[in-house]
C-alpha atoms as a PDB file:
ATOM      1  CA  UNK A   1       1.407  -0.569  21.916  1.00  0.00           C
ATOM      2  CA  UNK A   2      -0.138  -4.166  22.529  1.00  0.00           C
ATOM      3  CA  UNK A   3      -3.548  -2.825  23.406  1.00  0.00           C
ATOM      4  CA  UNK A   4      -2.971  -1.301  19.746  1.00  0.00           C
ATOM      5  CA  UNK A   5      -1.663  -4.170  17.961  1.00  0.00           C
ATOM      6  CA  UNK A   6      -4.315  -6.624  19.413  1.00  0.00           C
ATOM      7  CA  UNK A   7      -6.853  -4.414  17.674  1.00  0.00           C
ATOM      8  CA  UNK A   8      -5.425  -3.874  14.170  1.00  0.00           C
ATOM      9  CA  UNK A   9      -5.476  -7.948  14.782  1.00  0.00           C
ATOM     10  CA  UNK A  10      -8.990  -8.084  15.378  1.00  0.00           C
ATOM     11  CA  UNK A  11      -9.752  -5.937  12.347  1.00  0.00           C
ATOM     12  CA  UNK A  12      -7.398  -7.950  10.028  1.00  0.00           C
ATOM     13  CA  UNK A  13      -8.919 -10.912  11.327  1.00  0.00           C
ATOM     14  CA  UNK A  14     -12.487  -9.580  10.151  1.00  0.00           C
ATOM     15  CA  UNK A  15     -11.368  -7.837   7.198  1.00  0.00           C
ATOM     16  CA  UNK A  16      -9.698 -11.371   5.966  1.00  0.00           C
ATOM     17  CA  UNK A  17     -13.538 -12.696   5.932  1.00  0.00           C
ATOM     18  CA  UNK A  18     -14.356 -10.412   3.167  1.00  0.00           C
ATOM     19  CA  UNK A  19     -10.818  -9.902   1.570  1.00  0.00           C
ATOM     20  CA  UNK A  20     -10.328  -9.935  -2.412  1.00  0.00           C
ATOM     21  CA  UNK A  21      -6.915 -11.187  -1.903  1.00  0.00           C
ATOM     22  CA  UNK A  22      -4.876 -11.865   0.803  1.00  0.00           C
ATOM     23  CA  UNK A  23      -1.319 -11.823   0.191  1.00  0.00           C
ATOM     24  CA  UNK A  24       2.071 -13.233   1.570  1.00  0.00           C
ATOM     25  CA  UNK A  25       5.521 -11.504   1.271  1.00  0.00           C
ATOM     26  CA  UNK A  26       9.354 -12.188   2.137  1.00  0.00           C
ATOM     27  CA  UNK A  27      10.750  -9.088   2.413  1.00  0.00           C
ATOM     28  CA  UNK A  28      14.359  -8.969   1.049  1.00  0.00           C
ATOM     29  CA  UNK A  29      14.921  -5.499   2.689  1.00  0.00           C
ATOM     30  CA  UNK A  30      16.436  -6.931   6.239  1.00  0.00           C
ATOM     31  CA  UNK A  31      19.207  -8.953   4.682  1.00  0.00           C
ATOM     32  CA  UNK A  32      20.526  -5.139   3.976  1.00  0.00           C
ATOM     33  CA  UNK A  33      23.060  -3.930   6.929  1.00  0.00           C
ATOM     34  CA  UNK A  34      21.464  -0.406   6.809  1.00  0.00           C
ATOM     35  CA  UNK A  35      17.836  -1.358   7.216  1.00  0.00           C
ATOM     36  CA  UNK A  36      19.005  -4.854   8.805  1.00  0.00           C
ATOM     37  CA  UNK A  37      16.330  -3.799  11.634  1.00  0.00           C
ATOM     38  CA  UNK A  38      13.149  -4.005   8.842  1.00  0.00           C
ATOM     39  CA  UNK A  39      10.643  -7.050   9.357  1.00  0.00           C
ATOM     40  CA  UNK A  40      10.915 -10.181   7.136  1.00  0.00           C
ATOM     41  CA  UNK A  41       7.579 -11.419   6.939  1.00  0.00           C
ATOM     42  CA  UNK A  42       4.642  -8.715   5.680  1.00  0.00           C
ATOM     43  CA  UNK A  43       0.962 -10.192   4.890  1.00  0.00           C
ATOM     44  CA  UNK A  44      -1.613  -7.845   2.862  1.00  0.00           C
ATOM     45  CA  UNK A  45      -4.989  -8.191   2.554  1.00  0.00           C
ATOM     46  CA  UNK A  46      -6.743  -5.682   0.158  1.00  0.00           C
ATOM     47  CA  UNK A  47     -10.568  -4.988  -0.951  1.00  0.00           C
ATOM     48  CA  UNK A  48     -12.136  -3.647  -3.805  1.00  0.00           C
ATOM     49  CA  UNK A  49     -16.152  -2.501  -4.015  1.00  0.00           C
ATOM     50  CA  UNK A  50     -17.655  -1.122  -6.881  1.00  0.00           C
ATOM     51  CA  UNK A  51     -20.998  -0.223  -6.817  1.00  0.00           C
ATOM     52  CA  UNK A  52     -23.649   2.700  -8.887  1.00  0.00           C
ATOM     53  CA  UNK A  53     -22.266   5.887  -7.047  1.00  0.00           C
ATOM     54  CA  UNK A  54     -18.264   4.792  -7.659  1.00  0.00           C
ATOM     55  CA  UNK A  55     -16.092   2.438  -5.875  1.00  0.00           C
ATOM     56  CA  UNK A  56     -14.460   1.414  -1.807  1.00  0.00           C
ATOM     57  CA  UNK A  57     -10.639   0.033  -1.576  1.00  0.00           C
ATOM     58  CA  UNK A  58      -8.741  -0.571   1.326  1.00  0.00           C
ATOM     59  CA  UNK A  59      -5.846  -2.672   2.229  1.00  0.00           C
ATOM     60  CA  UNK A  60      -4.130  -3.314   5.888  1.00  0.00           C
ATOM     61  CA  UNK A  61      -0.458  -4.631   5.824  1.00  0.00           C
ATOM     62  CA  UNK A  62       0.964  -6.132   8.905  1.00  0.00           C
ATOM     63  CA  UNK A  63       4.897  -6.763   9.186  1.00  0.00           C
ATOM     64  CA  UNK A  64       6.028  -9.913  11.394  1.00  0.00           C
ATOM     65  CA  UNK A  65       9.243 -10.753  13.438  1.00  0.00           C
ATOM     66  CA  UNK A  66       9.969 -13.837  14.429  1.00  0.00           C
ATOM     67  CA  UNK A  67       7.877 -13.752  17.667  1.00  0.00           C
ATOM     68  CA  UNK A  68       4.982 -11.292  16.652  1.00  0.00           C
ATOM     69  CA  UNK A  69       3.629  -8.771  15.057  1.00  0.00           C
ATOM     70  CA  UNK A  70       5.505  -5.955  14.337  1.00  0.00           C
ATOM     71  CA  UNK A  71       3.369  -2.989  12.930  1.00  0.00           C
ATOM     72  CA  UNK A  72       0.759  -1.771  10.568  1.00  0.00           C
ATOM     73  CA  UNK A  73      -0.401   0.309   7.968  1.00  0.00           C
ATOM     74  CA  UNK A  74      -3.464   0.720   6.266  1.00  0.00           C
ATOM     75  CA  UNK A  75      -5.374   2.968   3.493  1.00  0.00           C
ATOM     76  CA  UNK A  76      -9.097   2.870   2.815  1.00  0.00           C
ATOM     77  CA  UNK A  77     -10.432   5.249   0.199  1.00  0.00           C
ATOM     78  CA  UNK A  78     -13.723   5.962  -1.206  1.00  0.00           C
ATOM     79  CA  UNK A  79     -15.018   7.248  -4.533  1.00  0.00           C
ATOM     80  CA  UNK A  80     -18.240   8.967  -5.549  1.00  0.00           C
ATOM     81  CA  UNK A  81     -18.233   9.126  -9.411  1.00  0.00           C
ATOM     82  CA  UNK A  82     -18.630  12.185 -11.101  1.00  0.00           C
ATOM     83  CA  UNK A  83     -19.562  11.676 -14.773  1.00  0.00           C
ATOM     84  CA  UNK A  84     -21.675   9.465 -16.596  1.00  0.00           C
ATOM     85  CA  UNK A  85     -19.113   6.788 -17.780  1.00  0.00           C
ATOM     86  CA  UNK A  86     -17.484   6.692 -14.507  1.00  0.00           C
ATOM     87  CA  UNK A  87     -14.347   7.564 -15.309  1.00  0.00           C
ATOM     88  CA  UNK A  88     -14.119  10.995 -13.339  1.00  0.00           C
ATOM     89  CA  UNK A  89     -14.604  10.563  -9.892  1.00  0.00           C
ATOM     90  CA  UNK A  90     -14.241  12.428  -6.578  1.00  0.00           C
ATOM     91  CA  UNK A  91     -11.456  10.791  -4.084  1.00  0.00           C
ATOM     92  CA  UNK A  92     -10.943  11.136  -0.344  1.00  0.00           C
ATOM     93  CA  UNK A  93      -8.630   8.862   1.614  1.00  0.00           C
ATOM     94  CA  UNK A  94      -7.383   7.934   4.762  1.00  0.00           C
ATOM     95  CA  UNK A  95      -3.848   6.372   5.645  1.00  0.00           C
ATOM     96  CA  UNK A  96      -2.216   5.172   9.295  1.00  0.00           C
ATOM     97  CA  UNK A  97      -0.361   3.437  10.993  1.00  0.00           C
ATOM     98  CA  UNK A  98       2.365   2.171  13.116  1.00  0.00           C
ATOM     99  CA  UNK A  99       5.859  -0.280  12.717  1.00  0.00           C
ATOM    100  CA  UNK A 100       9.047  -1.050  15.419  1.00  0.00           C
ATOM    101  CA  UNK A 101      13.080  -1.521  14.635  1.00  0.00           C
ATOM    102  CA  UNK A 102      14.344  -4.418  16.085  1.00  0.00           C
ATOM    103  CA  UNK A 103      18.043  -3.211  15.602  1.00  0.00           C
ATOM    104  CA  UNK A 104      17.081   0.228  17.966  1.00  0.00           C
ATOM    105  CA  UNK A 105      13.973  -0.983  19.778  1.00  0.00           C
ATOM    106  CA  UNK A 106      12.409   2.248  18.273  1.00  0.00           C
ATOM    107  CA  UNK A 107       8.404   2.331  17.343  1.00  0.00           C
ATOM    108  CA  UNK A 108       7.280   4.965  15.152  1.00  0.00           C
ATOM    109  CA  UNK A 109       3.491   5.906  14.081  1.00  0.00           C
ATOM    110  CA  UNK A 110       2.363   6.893  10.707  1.00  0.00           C
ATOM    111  CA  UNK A 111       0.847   9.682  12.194  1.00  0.00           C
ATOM    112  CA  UNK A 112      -2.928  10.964  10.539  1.00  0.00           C
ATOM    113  CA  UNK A 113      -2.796  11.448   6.437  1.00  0.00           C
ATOM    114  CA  UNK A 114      -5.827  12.796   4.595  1.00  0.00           C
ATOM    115  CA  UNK A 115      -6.479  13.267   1.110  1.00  0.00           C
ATOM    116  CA  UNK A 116      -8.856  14.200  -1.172  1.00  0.00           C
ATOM    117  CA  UNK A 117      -9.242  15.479  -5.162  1.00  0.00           C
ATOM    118  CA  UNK A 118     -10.558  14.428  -8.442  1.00  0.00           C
ATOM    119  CA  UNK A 119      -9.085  10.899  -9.692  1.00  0.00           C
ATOM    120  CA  UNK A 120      -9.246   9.432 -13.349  1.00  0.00           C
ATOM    121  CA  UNK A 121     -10.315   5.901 -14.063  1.00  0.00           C
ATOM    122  CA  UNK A 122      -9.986   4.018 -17.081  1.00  0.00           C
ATOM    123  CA  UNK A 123     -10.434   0.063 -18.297  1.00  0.00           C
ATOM    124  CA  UNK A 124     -10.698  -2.312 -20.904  1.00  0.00           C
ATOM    125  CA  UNK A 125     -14.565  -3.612 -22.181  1.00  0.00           C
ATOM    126  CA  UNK A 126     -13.083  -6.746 -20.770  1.00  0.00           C
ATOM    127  CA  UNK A 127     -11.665  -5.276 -17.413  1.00  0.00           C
ATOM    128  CA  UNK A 128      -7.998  -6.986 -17.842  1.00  0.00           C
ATOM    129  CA  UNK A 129      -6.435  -3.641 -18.833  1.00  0.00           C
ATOM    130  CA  UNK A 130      -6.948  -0.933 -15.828  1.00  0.00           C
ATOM    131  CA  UNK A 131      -6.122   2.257 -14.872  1.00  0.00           C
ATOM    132  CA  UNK A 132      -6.250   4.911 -12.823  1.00  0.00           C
ATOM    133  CA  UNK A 133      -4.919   8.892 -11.878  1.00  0.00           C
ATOM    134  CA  UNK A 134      -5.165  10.769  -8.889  1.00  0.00           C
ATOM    135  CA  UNK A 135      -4.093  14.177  -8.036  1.00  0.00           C
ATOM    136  CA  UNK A 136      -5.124  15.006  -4.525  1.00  0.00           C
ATOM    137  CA  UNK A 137      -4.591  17.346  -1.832  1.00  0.00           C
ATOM    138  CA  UNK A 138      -2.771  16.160   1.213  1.00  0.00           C
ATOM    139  CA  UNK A 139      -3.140  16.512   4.863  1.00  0.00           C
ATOM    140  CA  UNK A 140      -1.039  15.749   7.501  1.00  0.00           C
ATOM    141  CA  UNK A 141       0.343  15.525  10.754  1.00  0.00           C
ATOM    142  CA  UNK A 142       4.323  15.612  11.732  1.00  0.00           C
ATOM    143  CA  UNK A 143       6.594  15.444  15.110  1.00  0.00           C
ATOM    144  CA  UNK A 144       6.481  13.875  18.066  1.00  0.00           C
ATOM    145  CA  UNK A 145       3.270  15.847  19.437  1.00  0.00           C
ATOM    146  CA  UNK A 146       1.362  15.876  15.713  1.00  0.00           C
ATOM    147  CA  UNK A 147      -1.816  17.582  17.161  1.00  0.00           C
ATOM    148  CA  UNK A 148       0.155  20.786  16.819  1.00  0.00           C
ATOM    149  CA  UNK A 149       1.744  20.353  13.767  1.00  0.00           C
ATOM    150  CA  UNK A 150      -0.260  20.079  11.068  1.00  0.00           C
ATOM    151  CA  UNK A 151       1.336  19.768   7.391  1.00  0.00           C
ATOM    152  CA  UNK A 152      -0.469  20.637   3.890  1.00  0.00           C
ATOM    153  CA  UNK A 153       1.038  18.815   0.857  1.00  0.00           C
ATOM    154  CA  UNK A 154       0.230  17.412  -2.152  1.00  0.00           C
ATOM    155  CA  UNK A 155       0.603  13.990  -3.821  1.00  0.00           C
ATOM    156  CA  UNK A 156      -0.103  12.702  -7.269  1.00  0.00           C
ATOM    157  CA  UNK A 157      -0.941   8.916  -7.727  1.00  0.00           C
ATOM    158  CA  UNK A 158      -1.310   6.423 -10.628  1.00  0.00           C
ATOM    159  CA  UNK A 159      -2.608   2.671 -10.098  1.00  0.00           C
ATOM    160  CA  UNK A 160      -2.411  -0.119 -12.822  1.00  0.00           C
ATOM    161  CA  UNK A 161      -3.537  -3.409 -13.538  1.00  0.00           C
ATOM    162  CA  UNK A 162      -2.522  -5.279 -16.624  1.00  0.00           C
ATOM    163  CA  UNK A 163      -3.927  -9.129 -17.218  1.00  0.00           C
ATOM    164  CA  UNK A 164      -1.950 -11.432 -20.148  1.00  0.00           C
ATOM    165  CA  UNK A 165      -2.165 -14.707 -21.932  1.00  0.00           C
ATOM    166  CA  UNK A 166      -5.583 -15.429 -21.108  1.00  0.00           C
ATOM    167  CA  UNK A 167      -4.855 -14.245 -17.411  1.00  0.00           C
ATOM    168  CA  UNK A 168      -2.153 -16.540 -16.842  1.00  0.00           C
ATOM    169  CA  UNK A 169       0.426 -13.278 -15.484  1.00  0.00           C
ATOM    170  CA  UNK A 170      -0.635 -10.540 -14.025  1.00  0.00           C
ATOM    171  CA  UNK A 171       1.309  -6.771 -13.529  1.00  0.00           C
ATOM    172  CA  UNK A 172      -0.299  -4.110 -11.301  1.00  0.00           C
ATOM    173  CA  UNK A 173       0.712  -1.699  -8.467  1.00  0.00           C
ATOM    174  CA  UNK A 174       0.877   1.697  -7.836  1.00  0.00           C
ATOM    175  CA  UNK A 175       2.913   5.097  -7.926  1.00  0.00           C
ATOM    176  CA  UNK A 176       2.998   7.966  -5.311  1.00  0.00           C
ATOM    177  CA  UNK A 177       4.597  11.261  -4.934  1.00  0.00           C
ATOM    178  CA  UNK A 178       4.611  13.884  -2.682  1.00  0.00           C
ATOM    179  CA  UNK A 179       5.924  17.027  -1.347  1.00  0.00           C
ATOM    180  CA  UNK A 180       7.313  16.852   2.121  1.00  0.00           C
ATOM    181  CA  UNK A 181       9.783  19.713   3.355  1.00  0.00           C
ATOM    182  CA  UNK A 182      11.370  17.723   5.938  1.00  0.00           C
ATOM    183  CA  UNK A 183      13.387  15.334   3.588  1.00  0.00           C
ATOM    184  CA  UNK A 184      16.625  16.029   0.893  1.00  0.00           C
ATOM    185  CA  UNK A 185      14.251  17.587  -2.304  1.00  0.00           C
ATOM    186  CA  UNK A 186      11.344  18.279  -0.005  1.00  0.00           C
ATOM    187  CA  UNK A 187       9.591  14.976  -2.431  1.00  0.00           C
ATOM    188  CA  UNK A 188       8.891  11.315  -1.190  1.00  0.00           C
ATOM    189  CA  UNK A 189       8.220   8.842  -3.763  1.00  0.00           C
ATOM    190  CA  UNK A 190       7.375   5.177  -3.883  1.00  0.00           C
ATOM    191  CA  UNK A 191       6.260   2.437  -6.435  1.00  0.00           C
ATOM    192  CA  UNK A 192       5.687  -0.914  -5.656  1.00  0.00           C
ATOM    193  CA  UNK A 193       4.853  -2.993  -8.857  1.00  0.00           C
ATOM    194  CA  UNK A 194       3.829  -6.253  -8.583  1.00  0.00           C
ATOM    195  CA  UNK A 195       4.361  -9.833 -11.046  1.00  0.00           C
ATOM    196  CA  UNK A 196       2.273 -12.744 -10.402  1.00  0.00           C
ATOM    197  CA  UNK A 197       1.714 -15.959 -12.116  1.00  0.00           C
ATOM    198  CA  UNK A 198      -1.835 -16.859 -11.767  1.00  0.00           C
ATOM    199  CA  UNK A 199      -1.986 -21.014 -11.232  1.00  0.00           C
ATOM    200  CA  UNK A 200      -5.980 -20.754 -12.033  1.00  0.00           C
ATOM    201  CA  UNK A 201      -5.513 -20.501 -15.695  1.00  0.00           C
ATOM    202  CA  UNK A 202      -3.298 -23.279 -16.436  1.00  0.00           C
ATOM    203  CA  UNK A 203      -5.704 -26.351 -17.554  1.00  0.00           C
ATOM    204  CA  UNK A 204      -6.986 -28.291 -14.015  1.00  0.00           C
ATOM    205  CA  UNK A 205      -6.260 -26.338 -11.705  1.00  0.00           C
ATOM    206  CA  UNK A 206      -9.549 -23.455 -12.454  1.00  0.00           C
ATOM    207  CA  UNK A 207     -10.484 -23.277  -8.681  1.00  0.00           C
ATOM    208  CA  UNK A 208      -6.699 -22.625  -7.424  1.00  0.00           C
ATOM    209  CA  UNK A 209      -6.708 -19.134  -6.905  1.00  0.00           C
ATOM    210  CA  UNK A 210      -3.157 -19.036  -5.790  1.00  0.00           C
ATOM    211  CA  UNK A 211      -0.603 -16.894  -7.365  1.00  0.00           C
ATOM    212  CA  UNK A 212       3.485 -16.525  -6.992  1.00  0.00           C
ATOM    213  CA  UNK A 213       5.123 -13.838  -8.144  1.00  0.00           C
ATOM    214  CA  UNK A 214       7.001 -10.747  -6.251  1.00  0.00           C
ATOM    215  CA  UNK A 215       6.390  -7.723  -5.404  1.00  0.00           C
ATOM    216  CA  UNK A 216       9.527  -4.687  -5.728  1.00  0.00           C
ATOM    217  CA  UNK A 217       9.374  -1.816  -3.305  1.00  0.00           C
ATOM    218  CA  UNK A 218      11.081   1.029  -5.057  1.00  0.00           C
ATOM    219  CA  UNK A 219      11.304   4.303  -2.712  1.00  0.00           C
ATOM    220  CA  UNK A 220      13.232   7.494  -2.237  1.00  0.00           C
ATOM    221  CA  UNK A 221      13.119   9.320   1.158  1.00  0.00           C
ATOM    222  CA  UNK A 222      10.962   7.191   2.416  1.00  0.00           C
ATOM    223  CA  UNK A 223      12.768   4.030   4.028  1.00  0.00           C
ATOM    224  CA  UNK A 224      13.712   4.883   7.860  1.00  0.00           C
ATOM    225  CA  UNK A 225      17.366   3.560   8.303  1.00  0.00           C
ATOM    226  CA  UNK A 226      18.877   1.935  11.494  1.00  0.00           C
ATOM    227  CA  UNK A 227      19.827   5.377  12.499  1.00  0.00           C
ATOM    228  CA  UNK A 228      16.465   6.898  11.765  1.00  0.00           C
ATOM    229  CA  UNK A 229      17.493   8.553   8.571  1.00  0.00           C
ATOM    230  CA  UNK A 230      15.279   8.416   5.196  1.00  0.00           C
ATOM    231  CA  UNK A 231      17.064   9.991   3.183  1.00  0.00           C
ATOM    232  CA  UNK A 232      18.197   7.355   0.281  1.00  0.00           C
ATOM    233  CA  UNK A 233      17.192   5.476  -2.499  1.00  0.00           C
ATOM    234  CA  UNK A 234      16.152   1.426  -2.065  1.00  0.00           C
ATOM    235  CA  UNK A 235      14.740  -1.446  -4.159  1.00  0.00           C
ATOM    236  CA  UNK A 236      13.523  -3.660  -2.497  1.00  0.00           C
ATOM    237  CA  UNK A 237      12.151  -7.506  -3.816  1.00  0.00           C
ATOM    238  CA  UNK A 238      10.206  -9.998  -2.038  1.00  0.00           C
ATOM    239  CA  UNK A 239       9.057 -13.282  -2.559  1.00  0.00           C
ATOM    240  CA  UNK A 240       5.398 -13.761  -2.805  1.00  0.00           C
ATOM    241  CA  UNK A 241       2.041 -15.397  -3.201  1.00  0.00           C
ATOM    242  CA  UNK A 242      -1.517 -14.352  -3.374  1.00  0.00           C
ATOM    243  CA  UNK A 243      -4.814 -16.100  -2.791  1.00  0.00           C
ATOM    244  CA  UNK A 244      -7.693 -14.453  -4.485  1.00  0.00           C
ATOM    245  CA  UNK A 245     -11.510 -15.031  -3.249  1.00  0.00           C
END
């Protein structure tokens, strides 16, 4: 587990060095008694690439304790566009990663996940209005021994980006659903939509690119409980701030 940790390190440290935005978050979800066991403290640090054949994301999140690190999770995706005005494009993705409850010393992987299908893009001639659709085919891996056991599903996703009064707030994030015939409804879903108050645009202070807002973590069947259960519904807000490159 440390060997493991000290490398997602490593690659967040390099990653931060050509980050977009790197982002702070006080996680409101541990001051609940039934998840009283999630980390406090989770930093983000996301890319975006365009270039002429379609587009590279990815984004690592790393939860804190007090004393360390306490997991990780990260998606990197690639599209390769398929019509002339870019909006269709061919997706593939891959998502991993691992976290540990403090309440029952239990560490649990985000075992293998790949994806791939067409995806929809669309944005403003000015670029402060975005959006995106993606219905993909997933792959994945589930139990204890997840060589053995793999698991076909599907999940539909929708990203947003939405830029007001002359940039000064900011609302993006994303939506995902998908089957999964282990939980209550056999569907997980999760949206996480994010507010931010960009300081940049307020007269004097053009090369602060720090922004506060919060982000809200709204999820069904997907939260692990103190007993190891995800089966229930959470919203969960933090407290947060962003520094864009």
């Amino acid at each position: 587990m440390k060997r493991i940790l000290t490398s997602i390190c490593f690659a967040f440290t390099i990653l931060c060095i050509h980050a977009q935005n790197v982002q702070f978050h006080y996680d409101m979800g541990h001051l609940n008694s039934e998840i009283s066991g999630r980390p406090s403290v989770t930093t983000t640090v996301e890319t975006y690439k365009p270039d002429k054949w379609g587009n590279t994301f990815l984004f690592v999140d790393l939860d804190y304790y007090h004393d360390g690190v306490a997991g990780a999770y990260w998606e990197i995706s690639r599209e390769m566009n398929l019509s002339s005005n870019k909006q269709w494009a061919a997706h593939v993705e891959y998502d991993g990663g691992l976290s540990s409850n403090q309440s029952n010393n239990i560490s649990t992987r985000f075992q293998h996940s790949f994806l791939a299908g067409p995806a929809w893009n669309w944005a403003s001639a000015d670029f402060s209005r975005t959006f995106s659709v993606q219905a993909l085919y997933k792959y994945y891996f589930k139990g204890q021994n997840p060589w053995n056991r793999p698991f076909s599903s599907f999940q539909a996703t929708c990203v947003w980006g939405v830029n007001t009064a002359n940039r000064m707030f900011t609302f993006s994030g994303f939506f995902d659903c998908w089957y999964d015939r282990s939980v209550r409804g056999n569907w997980i879903t999760i949206t996480e939509p994010q507010f931010w108050l960009n300081l940049n645009a307020f007269r004097g202070l053009d090369d602060l690119h720090l922004s506060l807002g919060t982000e809200v973590e709204i999820s069904n069947n997907f939260i692990f409980d103190n007993q190891r259960r995800n089966d229930k519904f959470y919203a969960i807000p933090t407290i947060a701030m962003k520094w864009t490159f």
